[in-house]
């Protein structure tokens, strides 16, 4: 996985938050969805300006995703440690289970929780709260949000596949190829999904806010 790029500090003015691009590289020969069928939300108003706070709201989603990309790199490192005999598969599985993405606290759910803890400290918004709010605030986002929700479920299944591959590897050490294949599929799906989510939502989050 590619390391996250340095993010410029956001200021007021034209919208300047840059979503992380999908470079199109894939590690797996499998696909878990049709990327060409992804809906696109409304184009931003080119005449609108954004405050520094609004820009930071959109940027925060990218920062949360950078943390998830970092966790993905850790998973690859763990698998290589298993392959080298430095740790066993059970220890790798235990470490992966403590990661943010494994606890279903990633993407918008993690964004909401982290952002609202800073802003209101006493108020936590879960994944189920933000999506309905965005739908109400801008109904044009409904197709995008519906698709993102579907992809959340798919990635959960892919994560379960990594877990099953780790369990199988404990009983059959010759199953390293299957384990790597499961992690490669997760890499393709997660990086693609995070880029799509940023592309579609960083500007609406800045424009609509989360309050």
PDB file of N, CA, C and O in Angstrom, residues 81-123:
ATOM      1  N   UNK A  81       5.746 -10.970   8.300  1.00  0.00           N
ATOM      2  CA  UNK A  81       6.371 -11.501   9.515  1.00  0.00           C
ATOM      3  C   UNK A  81       5.955 -12.945   9.748  1.00  0.00           C
ATOM      4  O   UNK A  81       6.760 -13.772  10.197  1.00  0.00           O
ATOM      5  N   UNK A  82       4.691 -13.255   9.456  1.00  0.00           N
ATOM      6  CA  UNK A  82       4.237 -14.644   9.557  1.00  0.00           C
ATOM      7  C   UNK A  82       5.009 -15.513   8.572  1.00  0.00           C
ATOM      8  O   UNK A  82       5.480 -16.605   8.907  1.00  0.00           O
ATOM      9  N   UNK A  83       5.145 -15.019   7.341  1.00  0.00           N
ATOM     10  CA  UNK A  83       5.846 -15.796   6.311  1.00  0.00           C
ATOM     11  C   UNK A  83       7.304 -16.041   6.695  1.00  0.00           C
ATOM     12  O   UNK A  83       7.862 -17.105   6.400  1.00  0.00           O
ATOM     13  N   UNK A  84       7.908 -15.065   7.368  1.00  0.00           N
ATOM     14  CA  UNK A  84       9.315 -15.198   7.763  1.00  0.00           C
ATOM     15  C   UNK A  84       9.486 -15.972   9.061  1.00  0.00           C
ATOM     16  O   UNK A  84      10.615 -16.213   9.491  1.00  0.00           O
ATOM     17  N   UNK A  85       8.378 -16.338   9.696  1.00  0.00           N
ATOM     18  CA  UNK A  85       8.458 -17.081  10.935  1.00  0.00           C
ATOM     19  C   UNK A  85       8.765 -16.237  12.151  1.00  0.00           C
ATOM     20  O   UNK A  85       9.098 -16.767  13.216  1.00  0.00           O
ATOM     21  N   UNK A  86       8.638 -14.903  12.003  1.00  0.00           N
ATOM     22  CA  UNK A  86       8.937 -14.016  13.124  1.00  0.00           C
ATOM     23  C   UNK A  86       7.813 -14.016  14.156  1.00  0.00           C
ATOM     24  O   UNK A  86       8.065 -13.813  15.350  1.00  0.00           O
ATOM     25  N   UNK A  87       6.573 -14.180  13.706  1.00  0.00           N
ATOM     26  CA  UNK A  87       5.435 -14.328  14.599  1.00  0.00           C
ATOM     27  C   UNK A  87       4.543 -15.420  14.029  1.00  0.00           C
ATOM     28  O   UNK A  87       4.678 -15.793  12.860  1.00  0.00           O
ATOM     29  N   UNK A  88       3.633 -15.947  14.854  1.00  0.00           N
ATOM     30  CA  UNK A  88       2.735 -16.969  14.332  1.00  0.00           C
ATOM     31  C   UNK A  88       1.430 -16.328  13.876  1.00  0.00           C
ATOM     32  O   UNK A  88       1.150 -15.157  14.154  1.00  0.00           O
ATOM     33  N   UNK A  89       0.638 -17.097  13.168  1.00  0.00           N
ATOM     34  CA  UNK A  89      -0.599 -16.570  12.589  1.00  0.00           C
ATOM     35  C   UNK A  89      -1.580 -16.150  13.670  1.00  0.00           C
ATOM     36  O   UNK A  89      -2.357 -15.204  13.486  1.00  0.00           O
ATOM     37  N   UNK A  90      -1.577 -16.845  14.806  1.00  0.00           N
ATOM     38  CA  UNK A  90      -2.481 -16.466  15.886  1.00  0.00           C
ATOM     39  C   UNK A  90      -2.177 -15.088  16.420  1.00  0.00           C
ATOM     40  O   UNK A  90      -3.089 -14.303  16.697  1.00  0.00           O
ATOM     41  N   UNK A  91      -0.891 -14.756  16.560  1.00  0.00           N
ATOM     42  CA  UNK A  91      -0.512 -13.424  17.033  1.00  0.00           C
ATOM     43  C   UNK A  91      -0.891 -12.361  16.011  1.00  0.00           C
ATOM     44  O   UNK A  91      -1.345 -11.263  16.365  1.00  0.00           O
ATOM     45  N   UNK A  92      -0.704 -12.668  14.735  1.00  0.00           N
ATOM     46  CA  UNK A  92      -1.088 -11.713  13.691  1.00  0.00           C
ATOM     47  C   UNK A  92      -2.585 -11.468  13.716  1.00  0.00           C
ATOM     48  O   UNK A  92      -3.050 -10.318  13.603  1.00  0.00           O
ATOM     49  N   UNK A  93      -3.354 -12.529  13.877  1.00  0.00           N
ATOM     50  CA  UNK A  93      -4.801 -12.387  13.925  1.00  0.00           C
ATOM     51  C   UNK A  93      -5.220 -11.527  15.113  1.00  0.00           C
ATOM     52  O   UNK A  93      -6.107 -10.684  15.006  1.00  0.00           O
ATOM     53  N   UNK A  94      -4.572 -11.732  16.255  1.00  0.00           N
ATOM     54  CA  UNK A  94      -4.901 -10.954  17.447  1.00  0.00           C
ATOM     55  C   UNK A  94      -4.619  -9.483  17.218  1.00  0.00           C
ATOM     56  O   UNK A  94      -5.427  -8.620  17.594  1.00  0.00           O
ATOM     57  N   UNK A  95      -3.502  -9.155  16.582  1.00  0.00           N
ATOM     58  CA  UNK A  95      -3.176  -7.754  16.327  1.00  0.00           C
ATOM     59  C   UNK A  95      -4.158  -7.131  15.337  1.00  0.00           C
ATOM     60  O   UNK A  95      -4.589  -5.991  15.509  1.00  0.00           O
ATOM     61  N   UNK A  96      -4.511  -7.868  14.298  1.00  0.00           N
ATOM     62  CA  UNK A  96      -5.443  -7.333  13.312  1.00  0.00           C
ATOM     63  C   UNK A  96      -6.806  -7.068  13.948  1.00  0.00           C
ATOM     64  O   UNK A  96      -7.484  -6.084  13.641  1.00  0.00           O
ATOM     65  N   UNK A  97      -7.222  -7.925  14.878  1.00  0.00           N
ATOM     66  CA  UNK A  97      -8.522  -7.754  15.517  1.00  0.00           C
ATOM     67  C   UNK A  97      -8.606  -6.512  16.386  1.00  0.00           C
ATOM     68  O   UNK A  97      -9.698  -6.088  16.755  1.00  0.00           O
ATOM     69  N   UNK A  98      -7.462  -5.938  16.764  1.00  0.00           N
ATOM     70  CA  UNK A  98      -7.488  -4.705  17.568  1.00  0.00           C
ATOM     71  C   UNK A  98      -7.489  -3.454  16.696  1.00  0.00           C
ATOM     72  O   UNK A  98      -7.642  -2.350  17.212  1.00  0.00           O
ATOM     73  N   UNK A  99      -7.340  -3.602  15.399  1.00  0.00           N
ATOM     74  CA  UNK A  99      -7.250  -2.440  14.521  1.00  0.00           C
ATOM     75  C   UNK A  99      -8.600  -1.776  14.337  1.00  0.00           C
ATOM     76  O   UNK A  99      -9.655  -2.396  14.444  1.00  0.00           O
ATOM     77  N   UNK A 100      -8.547  -0.504  14.019  1.00  0.00           N
ATOM     78  CA  UNK A 100      -9.771   0.278  13.830  1.00  0.00           C
ATOM     79  C   UNK A 100     -10.673  -0.344  12.784  1.00  0.00           C
ATOM     80  O   UNK A 100     -11.866  -0.502  12.984  1.00  0.00           O
ATOM     81  N   UNK A 101     -10.108  -0.730  11.637  1.00  0.00           N
ATOM     82  CA  UNK A 101     -10.947  -1.230  10.548  1.00  0.00           C
ATOM     83  C   UNK A 101     -11.611  -2.544  10.928  1.00  0.00           C
ATOM     84  O   UNK A 101     -12.701  -2.853  10.472  1.00  0.00           O
ATOM     85  N   UNK A 102     -10.969  -3.320  11.805  1.00  0.00           N
ATOM     86  CA  UNK A 102     -11.527  -4.622  12.171  1.00  0.00           C
ATOM     87  C   UNK A 102     -12.684  -4.483  13.148  1.00  0.00           C
ATOM     88  O   UNK A 102     -13.482  -5.397  13.324  1.00  0.00           O
ATOM     89  N   UNK A 103     -12.780  -3.341  13.816  1.00  0.00           N
ATOM     90  CA  UNK A 103     -13.822  -3.129  14.803  1.00  0.00           C
ATOM     91  C   UNK A 103     -15.015  -2.352  14.239  1.00  0.00           C
ATOM     92  O   UNK A 103     -15.830  -1.834  14.986  1.00  0.00           O
ATOM     93  N   UNK A 104     -15.087  -2.276  12.899  1.00  0.00           N
ATOM     94  CA  UNK A 104     -16.202  -1.576  12.252  1.00  0.00           C
ATOM     95  C   UNK A 104     -16.312  -0.124  12.696  1.00  0.00           C
ATOM     96  O   UNK A 104     -17.400   0.426  12.821  1.00  0.00           O
ATOM     97  N   UNK A 105     -15.178   0.521  12.945  1.00  0.00           N
ATOM     98  CA  UNK A 105     -15.174   1.919  13.353  1.00  0.00           C
ATOM     99  C   UNK A 105     -14.470   2.769  12.293  1.00  0.00           C
ATOM    100  O   UNK A 105     -13.959   3.837  12.594  1.00  0.00           O
ATOM    101  N   UNK A 106     -14.482   2.290  11.044  1.00  0.00           N
ATOM    102  CA  UNK A 106     -13.733   2.981  10.014  1.00  0.00           C
ATOM    103  C   UNK A 106     -14.663   3.790   9.125  1.00  0.00           C
ATOM    104  O   UNK A 106     -15.860   3.804   9.304  1.00  0.00           O
ATOM    105  N   UNK A 107     -14.092   4.427   8.133  1.00  0.00           N
ATOM    106  CA  UNK A 107     -14.776   5.332   7.197  1.00  0.00           C
ATOM    107  C   UNK A 107     -15.600   6.363   7.937  1.00  0.00           C
ATOM    108  O   UNK A 107     -15.139   6.972   8.890  1.00  0.00           O
ATOM    109  N   UNK A 108     -16.852   6.582   7.539  1.00  0.00           N
ATOM    110  CA  UNK A 108     -17.601   7.705   8.090  1.00  0.00           C
ATOM    111  C   UNK A 108     -17.910   7.547   9.563  1.00  0.00           C
ATOM    112  O   UNK A 108     -18.019   8.535  10.286  1.00  0.00           O
ATOM    113  N   UNK A 109     -18.072   6.321  10.027  1.00  0.00           N
ATOM    114  CA  UNK A 109     -18.312   6.134  11.455  1.00  0.00           C
ATOM    115  C   UNK A 109     -17.140   6.646  12.270  1.00  0.00           C
ATOM    116  O   UNK A 109     -17.302   7.345  13.261  1.00  0.00           O
ATOM    117  N   UNK A 110     -15.919   6.304  11.839  1.00  0.00           N
ATOM    118  CA  UNK A 110     -14.728   6.781  12.529  1.00  0.00           C
ATOM    119  C   UNK A 110     -14.598   8.290  12.383  1.00  0.00           C
ATOM    120  O   UNK A 110     -14.216   8.991  13.322  1.00  0.00           O
ATOM    121  N   UNK A 111     -14.919   8.798  11.205  1.00  0.00           N
ATOM    122  CA  UNK A 111     -14.864  10.245  10.983  1.00  0.00           C
ATOM    123  C   UNK A 111     -15.755  10.982  11.958  1.00  0.00           C
ATOM    124  O   UNK A 111     -15.341  11.923  12.624  1.00  0.00           O
ATOM    125  N   UNK A 112     -17.001  10.533  12.058  1.00  0.00           N
ATOM    126  CA  UNK A 112     -17.950  11.209  12.939  1.00  0.00           C
ATOM    127  C   UNK A 112     -17.504  11.152  14.394  1.00  0.00           C
ATOM    128  O   UNK A 112     -17.535  12.151  15.099  1.00  0.00           O
ATOM    129  N   UNK A 113     -17.101   9.975  14.812  1.00  0.00           N
ATOM    130  CA  UNK A 113     -16.746   9.813  16.217  1.00  0.00           C
ATOM    131  C   UNK A 113     -15.562  10.702  16.576  1.00  0.00           C
ATOM    132  O   UNK A 113     -15.561  11.396  17.582  1.00  0.00           O
ATOM    133  N   UNK A 114     -14.527  10.682  15.727  1.00  0.00           N
ATOM    134  CA  UNK A 114     -13.341  11.466  16.009  1.00  0.00           C
ATOM    135  C   UNK A 114     -13.643  12.956  15.957  1.00  0.00           C
ATOM    136  O   UNK A 114     -13.273  13.716  16.853  1.00  0.00           O
ATOM    137  N   UNK A 115     -14.321  13.390  14.908  1.00  0.00           N
ATOM    138  CA  UNK A 115     -14.580  14.816  14.733  1.00  0.00           C
ATOM    139  C   UNK A 115     -15.465  15.370  15.837  1.00  0.00           C
ATOM    140  O   UNK A 115     -15.189  16.421  16.406  1.00  0.00           O
ATOM    141  N   UNK A 116     -16.525  14.644  16.158  1.00  0.00           N
ATOM    142  CA  UNK A 116     -17.461  15.146  17.174  1.00  0.00           C
ATOM    143  C   UNK A 116     -16.869  15.088  18.578  1.00  0.00           C
ATOM    144  O   UNK A 116     -17.264  15.862  19.441  1.00  0.00           O
ATOM    145  N   UNK A 117     -15.940  14.184  18.817  1.00  0.00           N
ATOM    146  CA  UNK A 117     -15.287  14.158  20.116  1.00  0.00           C
ATOM    147  C   UNK A 117     -14.483  15.430  20.315  1.00  0.00           C
ATOM    148  O   UNK A 117     -14.405  15.967  21.406  1.00  0.00           O
ATOM    149  N   UNK A 118     -13.886  15.950  19.239  1.00  0.00           N
ATOM    150  CA  UNK A 118     -13.123  17.189  19.325  1.00  0.00           C
ATOM    151  C   UNK A 118     -14.062  18.373  19.487  1.00  0.00           C
ATOM    152  O   UNK A 118     -13.835  19.254  20.310  1.00  0.00           O
ATOM    153  N   UNK A 119     -15.119  18.409  18.693  1.00  0.00           N
ATOM    154  CA  UNK A 119     -15.981  19.581  18.649  1.00  0.00           C
ATOM    155  C   UNK A 119     -16.916  19.647  19.846  1.00  0.00           C
ATOM    156  O   UNK A 119     -17.127  20.701  20.430  1.00  0.00           O
ATOM    157  N   UNK A 120     -17.504  18.544  20.231  1.00  0.00           N
ATOM    158  CA  UNK A 120     -18.514  18.586  21.293  1.00  0.00           C
ATOM    159  C   UNK A 120     -18.159  17.727  22.495  1.00  0.00           C
ATOM    160  O   UNK A 120     -18.825  17.809  23.521  1.00  0.00           O
ATOM    161  N   UNK A 121     -17.132  16.917  22.419  1.00  0.00           N
ATOM    162  CA  UNK A 121     -16.586  16.064  23.474  1.00  0.00           C
ATOM    163  C   UNK A 121     -17.603  15.103  24.087  1.00  0.00           C
ATOM    164  O   UNK A 121     -17.257  13.975  24.419  1.00  0.00           O
ATOM    165  N   UNK A 122     -18.812  15.516  24.278  1.00  0.00           N
ATOM    166  CA  UNK A 122     -19.804  14.677  24.942  1.00  0.00           C
ATOM    167  C   UNK A 122     -20.731  13.982  23.955  1.00  0.00           C
ATOM    168  O   UNK A 122     -21.595  13.213  24.341  1.00  0.00           O
ATOM    169  N   UNK A 123     -20.531  14.286  22.656  1.00  0.00           N
ATOM    170  CA  UNK A 123     -21.494  13.787  21.676  1.00  0.00           C
ATOM    171  C   UNK A 123     -20.794  12.913  20.654  1.00  0.00           C
ATOM    172  O   UNK A 123     -19.826  13.311  20.030  1.00  0.00           O
TER     173      UNK A 123
END
